Coordinates of C-alpha atoms and ligand atoms in Angstrom, one line a residue:
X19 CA 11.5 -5.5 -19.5
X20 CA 14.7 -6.6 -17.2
X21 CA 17.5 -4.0 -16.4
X22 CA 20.7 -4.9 -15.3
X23 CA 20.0 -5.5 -11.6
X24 CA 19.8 -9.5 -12.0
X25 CA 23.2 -9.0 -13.8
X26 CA 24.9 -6.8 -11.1
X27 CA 23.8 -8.8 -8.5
X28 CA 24.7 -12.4 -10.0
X29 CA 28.7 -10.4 -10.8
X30 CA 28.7 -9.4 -7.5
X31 CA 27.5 -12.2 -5.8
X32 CA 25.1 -10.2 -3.7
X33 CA 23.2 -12.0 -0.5
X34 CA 20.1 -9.9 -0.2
X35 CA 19.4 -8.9 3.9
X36 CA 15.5 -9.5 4.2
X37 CA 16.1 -7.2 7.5
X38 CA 17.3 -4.1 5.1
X39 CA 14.1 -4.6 3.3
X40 CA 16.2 -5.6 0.3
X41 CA 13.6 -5.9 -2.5
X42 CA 15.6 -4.2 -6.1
X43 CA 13.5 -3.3 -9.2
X44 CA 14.1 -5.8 -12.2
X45 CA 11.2 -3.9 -14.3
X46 CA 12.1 -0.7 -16.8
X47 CA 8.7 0.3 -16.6
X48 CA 8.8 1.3 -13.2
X49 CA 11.6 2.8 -13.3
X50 CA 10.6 5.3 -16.2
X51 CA 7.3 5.9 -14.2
X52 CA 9.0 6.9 -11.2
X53 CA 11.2 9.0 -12.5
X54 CA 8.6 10.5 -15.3
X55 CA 5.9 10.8 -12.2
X56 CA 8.9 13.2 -9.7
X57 CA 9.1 15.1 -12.9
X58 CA 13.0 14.5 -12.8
X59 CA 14.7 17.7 -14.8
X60 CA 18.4 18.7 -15.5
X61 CA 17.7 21.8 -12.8
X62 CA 16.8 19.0 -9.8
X63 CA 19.1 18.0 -6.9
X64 CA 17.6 14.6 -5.7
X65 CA 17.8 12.8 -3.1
X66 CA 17.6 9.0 -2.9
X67 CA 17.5 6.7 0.0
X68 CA 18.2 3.0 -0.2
X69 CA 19.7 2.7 -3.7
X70 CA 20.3 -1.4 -3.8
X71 CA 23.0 -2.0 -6.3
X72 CA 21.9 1.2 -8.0
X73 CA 19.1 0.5 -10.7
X74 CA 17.0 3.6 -10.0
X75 CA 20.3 5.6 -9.6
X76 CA 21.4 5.2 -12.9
X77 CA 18.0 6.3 -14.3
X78 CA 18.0 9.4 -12.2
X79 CA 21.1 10.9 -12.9
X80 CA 20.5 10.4 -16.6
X81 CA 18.1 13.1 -15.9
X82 CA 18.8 15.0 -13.0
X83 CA 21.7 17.3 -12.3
X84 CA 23.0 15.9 -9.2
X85 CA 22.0 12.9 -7.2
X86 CA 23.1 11.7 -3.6
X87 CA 22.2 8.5 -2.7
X88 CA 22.0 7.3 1.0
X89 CA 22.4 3.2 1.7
X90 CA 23.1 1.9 4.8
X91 CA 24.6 -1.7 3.4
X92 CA 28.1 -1.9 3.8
X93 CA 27.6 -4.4 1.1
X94 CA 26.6 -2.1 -1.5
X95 CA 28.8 0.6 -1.2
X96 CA 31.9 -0.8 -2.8
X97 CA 29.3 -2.3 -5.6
X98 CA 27.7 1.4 -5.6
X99 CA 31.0 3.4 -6.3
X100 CA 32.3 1.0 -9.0
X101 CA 29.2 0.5 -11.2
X102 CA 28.1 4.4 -10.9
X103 CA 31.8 5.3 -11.5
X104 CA 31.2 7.3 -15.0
X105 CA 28.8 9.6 -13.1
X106 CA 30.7 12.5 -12.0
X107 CA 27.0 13.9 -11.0
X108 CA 26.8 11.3 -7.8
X109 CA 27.5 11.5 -4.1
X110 CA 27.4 8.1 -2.4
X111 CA 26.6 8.6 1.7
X112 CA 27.2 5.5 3.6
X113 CA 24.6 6.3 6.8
X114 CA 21.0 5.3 8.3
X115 CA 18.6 7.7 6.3
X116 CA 16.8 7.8 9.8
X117 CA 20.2 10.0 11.0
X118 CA 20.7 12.1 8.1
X119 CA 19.9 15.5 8.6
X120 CA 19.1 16.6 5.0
X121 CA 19.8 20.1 5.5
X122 CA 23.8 19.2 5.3
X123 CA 23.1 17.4 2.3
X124 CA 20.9 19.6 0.3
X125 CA 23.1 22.7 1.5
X126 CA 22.2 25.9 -1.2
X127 CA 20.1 23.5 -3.6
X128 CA 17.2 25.0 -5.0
X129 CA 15.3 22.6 -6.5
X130 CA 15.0 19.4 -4.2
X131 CA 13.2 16.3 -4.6
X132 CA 13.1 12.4 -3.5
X133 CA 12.8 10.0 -5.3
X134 CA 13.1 6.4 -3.6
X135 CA 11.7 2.4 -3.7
X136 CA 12.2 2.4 0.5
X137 CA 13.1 -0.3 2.2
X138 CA 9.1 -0.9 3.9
X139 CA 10.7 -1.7 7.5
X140 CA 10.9 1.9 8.2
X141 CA 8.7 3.7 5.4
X142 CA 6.4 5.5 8.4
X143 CA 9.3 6.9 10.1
X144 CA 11.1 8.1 7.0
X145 CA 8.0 10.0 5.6
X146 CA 7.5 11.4 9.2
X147 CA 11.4 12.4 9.5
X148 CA 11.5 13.8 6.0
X149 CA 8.1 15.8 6.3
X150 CA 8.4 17.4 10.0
X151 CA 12.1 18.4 9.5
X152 CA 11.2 21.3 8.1
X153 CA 13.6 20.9 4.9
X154 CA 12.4 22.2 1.5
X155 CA 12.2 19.3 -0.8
X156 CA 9.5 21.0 -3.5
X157 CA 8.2 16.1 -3.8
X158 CA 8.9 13.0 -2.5
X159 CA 8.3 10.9 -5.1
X160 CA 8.2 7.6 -3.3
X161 CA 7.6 3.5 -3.6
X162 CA 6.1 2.0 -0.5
X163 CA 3.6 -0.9 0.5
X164 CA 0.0 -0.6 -1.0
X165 CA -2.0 -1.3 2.2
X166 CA 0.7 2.2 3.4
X167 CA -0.3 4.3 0.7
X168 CA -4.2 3.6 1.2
X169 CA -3.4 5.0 5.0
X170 CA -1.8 8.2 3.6
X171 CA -4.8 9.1 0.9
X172 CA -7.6 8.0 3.7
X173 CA -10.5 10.4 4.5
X174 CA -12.5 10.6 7.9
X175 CA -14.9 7.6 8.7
X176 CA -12.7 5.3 6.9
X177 CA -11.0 2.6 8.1
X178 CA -7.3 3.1 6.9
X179 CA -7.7 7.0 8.1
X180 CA -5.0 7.5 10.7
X181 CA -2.1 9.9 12.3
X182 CA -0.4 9.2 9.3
X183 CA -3.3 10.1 6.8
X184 CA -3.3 13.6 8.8
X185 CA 0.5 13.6 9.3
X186 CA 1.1 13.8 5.1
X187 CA -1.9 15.5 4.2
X188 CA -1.2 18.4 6.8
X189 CA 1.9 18.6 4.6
X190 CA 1.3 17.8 1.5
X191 CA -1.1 17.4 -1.7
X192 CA -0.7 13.8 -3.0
X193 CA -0.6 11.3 -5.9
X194 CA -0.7 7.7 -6.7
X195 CA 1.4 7.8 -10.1
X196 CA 0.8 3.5 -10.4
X197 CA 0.4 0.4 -9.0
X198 CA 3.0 -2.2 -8.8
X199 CA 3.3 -6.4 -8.4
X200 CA 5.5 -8.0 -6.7
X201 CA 6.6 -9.8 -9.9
X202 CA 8.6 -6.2 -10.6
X203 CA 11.0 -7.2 -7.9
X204 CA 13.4 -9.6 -6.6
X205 CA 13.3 -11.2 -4.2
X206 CA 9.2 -10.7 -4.8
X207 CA 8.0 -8.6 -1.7
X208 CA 4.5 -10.2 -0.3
X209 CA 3.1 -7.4 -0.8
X210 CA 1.4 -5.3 -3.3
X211 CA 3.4 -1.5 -3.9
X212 CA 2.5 1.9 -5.1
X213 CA 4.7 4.6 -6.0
X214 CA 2.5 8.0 -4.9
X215 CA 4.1 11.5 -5.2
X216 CA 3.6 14.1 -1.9
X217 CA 3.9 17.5 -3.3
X218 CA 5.2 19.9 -0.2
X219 CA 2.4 22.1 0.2
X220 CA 3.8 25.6 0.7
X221 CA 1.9 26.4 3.8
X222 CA 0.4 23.5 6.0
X223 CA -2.7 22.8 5.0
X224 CA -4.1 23.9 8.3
X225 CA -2.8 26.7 10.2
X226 CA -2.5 26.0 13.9
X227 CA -1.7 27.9 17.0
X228 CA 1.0 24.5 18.3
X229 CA 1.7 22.2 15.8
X230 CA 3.5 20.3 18.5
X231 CA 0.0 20.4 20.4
X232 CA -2.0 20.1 17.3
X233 CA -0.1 16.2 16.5
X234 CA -0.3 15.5 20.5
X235 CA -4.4 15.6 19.8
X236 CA -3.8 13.8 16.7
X237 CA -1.8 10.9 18.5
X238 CA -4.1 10.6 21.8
X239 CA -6.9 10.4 19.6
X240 CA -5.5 7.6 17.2
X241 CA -4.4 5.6 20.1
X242 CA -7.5 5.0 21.4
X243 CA -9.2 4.2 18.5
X244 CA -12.4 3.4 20.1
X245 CA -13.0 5.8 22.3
X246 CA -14.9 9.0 22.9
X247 CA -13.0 12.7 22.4
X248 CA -13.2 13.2 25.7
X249 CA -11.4 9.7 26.9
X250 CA -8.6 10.2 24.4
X251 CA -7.7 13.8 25.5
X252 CA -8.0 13.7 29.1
X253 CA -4.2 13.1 29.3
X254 CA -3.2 16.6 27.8
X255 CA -2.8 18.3 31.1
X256 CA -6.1 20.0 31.0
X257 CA -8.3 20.7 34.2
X258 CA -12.0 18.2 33.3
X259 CA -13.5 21.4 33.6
X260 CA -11.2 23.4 30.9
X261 CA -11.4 20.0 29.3
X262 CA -15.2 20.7 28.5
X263 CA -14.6 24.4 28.0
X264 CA -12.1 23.3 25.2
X265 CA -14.4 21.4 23.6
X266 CA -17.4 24.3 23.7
X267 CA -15.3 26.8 22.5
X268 CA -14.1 24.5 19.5
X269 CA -17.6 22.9 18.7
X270 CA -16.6 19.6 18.2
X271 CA -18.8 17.1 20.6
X272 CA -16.9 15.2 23.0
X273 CA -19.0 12.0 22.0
X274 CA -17.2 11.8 18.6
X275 CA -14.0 9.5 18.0
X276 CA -10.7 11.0 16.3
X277 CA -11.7 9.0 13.2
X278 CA -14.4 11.4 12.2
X279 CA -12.8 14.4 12.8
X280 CA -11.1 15.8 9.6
X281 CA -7.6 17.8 9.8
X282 CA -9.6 21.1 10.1
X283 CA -11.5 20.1 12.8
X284 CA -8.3 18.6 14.7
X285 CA -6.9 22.2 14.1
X286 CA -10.0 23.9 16.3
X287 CA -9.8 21.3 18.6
X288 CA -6.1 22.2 19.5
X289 CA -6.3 25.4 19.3
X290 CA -8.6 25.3 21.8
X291 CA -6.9 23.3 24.0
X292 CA -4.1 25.5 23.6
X293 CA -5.6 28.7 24.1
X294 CA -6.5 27.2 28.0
X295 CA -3.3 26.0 28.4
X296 CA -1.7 29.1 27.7
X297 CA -4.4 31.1 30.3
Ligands
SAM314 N1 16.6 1.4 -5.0 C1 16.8 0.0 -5.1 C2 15.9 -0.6 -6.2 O1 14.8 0.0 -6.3 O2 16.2 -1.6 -6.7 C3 16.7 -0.8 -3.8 C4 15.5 -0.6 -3.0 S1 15.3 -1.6 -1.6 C5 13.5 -1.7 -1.5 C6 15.7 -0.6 -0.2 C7 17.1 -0.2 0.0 O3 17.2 0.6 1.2 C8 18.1 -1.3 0.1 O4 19.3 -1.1 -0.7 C9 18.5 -1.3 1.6 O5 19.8 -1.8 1.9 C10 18.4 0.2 1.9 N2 18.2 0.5 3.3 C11 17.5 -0.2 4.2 N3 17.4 0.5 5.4 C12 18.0 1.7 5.2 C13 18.3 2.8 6.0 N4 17.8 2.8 7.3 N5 18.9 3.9 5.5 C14 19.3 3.8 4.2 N6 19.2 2.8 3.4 C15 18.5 1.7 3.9

């Protein structure tokens, strides 16, 4: 079923940016699900990033008790405070949601969640900004490219499994709440989407001596894909002999290639490291 984005867009005359990753939902049933899959209540303060002209807004504060939205189109911020005007439960901030720091929005809230369709230029960065800034959203209840959300629920020995598979699931537990076609947008993305839910873990799945170390390890070993342990991490400032020592102590063979190791295993290896570095 259509909501009123066609409508607000069409009184507006709104020219979509293709850069801004300007793709609006036209279809109810997303909306509901997103909102029903965060587990919106009266008690939540979310956050939204990229709100368009303000479709999932609308649904959202219907349920939530606040909601501040974050859009960086100058555009849609004069389109934003009109048609959102009757909400006296709505903060509009006109900024780059890759130079908010949330803790000035979320302030004493208690109860914090996202909920967002991003704009898929800069989904990776987002998640990684929102998840290692330490702030307590309890979800991010989120809308992002298919082939993305495959990379995040990705297990060792597979071929989507990544830094950013070990990035959300050191974090978080997560949850693909439903799939959706580019017919549920306009203009139509190329794409297929999924909106998944990360639940913040309260403790990182892993506990690590460094966690600056631990995603160091994590990076070297991603970027070079194809090679051995032992080629990937000869770069962290070890001696070739602590190096090997490192390896020993962890019991993880050097022959192996980041994309078998699971996030525990990336933990002893770090560890390790870190326990020579620190000698
Ligand atoms: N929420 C609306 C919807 O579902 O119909 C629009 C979603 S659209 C995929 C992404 C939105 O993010 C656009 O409104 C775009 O202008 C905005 N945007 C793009 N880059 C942004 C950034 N760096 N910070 C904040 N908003 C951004």
């Amino acid at each position: 079923m259509d909501n009123k984005t066609k409508e607000i867009v069409e009184k507006y005359k709104f020219k979509f940016t293709k850069s801004l990753g300007q793709n609006f939902l036209i279809d109810d049933s997303v909306l509901l699900d997103i909102v029903n899959g965060a587990d919106i209540n009266e008690e939540d303060f979310v956050i939204e990033i990229g709100p368009g002209v303000g479709t999932l807004t609308r649904v959202l504060l219907e349920r939530a008790k606040r909601v501040t939205a974050i859009e960086l189109d100058s555009d849609l911020i004069p389109i934003l405070s009109e048609e959102l005007k009757d909400y006296d439960n709505f903060d509009l901030v006109h900024k780059d949601a890759l130079k908010v720091n949330f803790n000035e929005i979320i302030g004493d809230e208690e109860s914090v969640k996202l909920a967002a369709n991003l704009p898929y230029y800069v989904t990776t960065p987002i998640i990684a900004n929102l998840l290692t800034g330490g702030y307590k959203f309890k979800s991010l209840t989120i809308m992002i490219q298919k082939e993305v959300a495959e990379r995040i629920n990705s297990e060792p020995n597979c071929k989507e499994y990544g830094a950013l598979s070990i990035l959300v699931q050191y974090y978080c537990n997560t949850k693909i709440v439903r799939r959706v076609p580019p017919t549920s947008f306009i203009p139509r993305p190329k794409v297929d989407s999924i909106v998944i839910r990360l639940d913040k873990l309260e403790e990182p799945r892993v506990k690590v001596k460094s966690e600056e170390l631990f995603f160091r390890v994590v990076r070297d070993s991603f970027n070079m894909r194809r090679k051995t342990l032992w080629n990937a991490t000869k770069n962290l400032g070890l001696s070739k002999e602590d190096l090997a020592l490192a390896f020993e102590n962890s019991g993880i063979d050097q022959k192996r290639r980041g994309e078998t190791l699971s996030l525990e295993e990336f933990g002893l290896l770090s560890d390790a490291v870190y326990d020579l570095i620190k000698k």
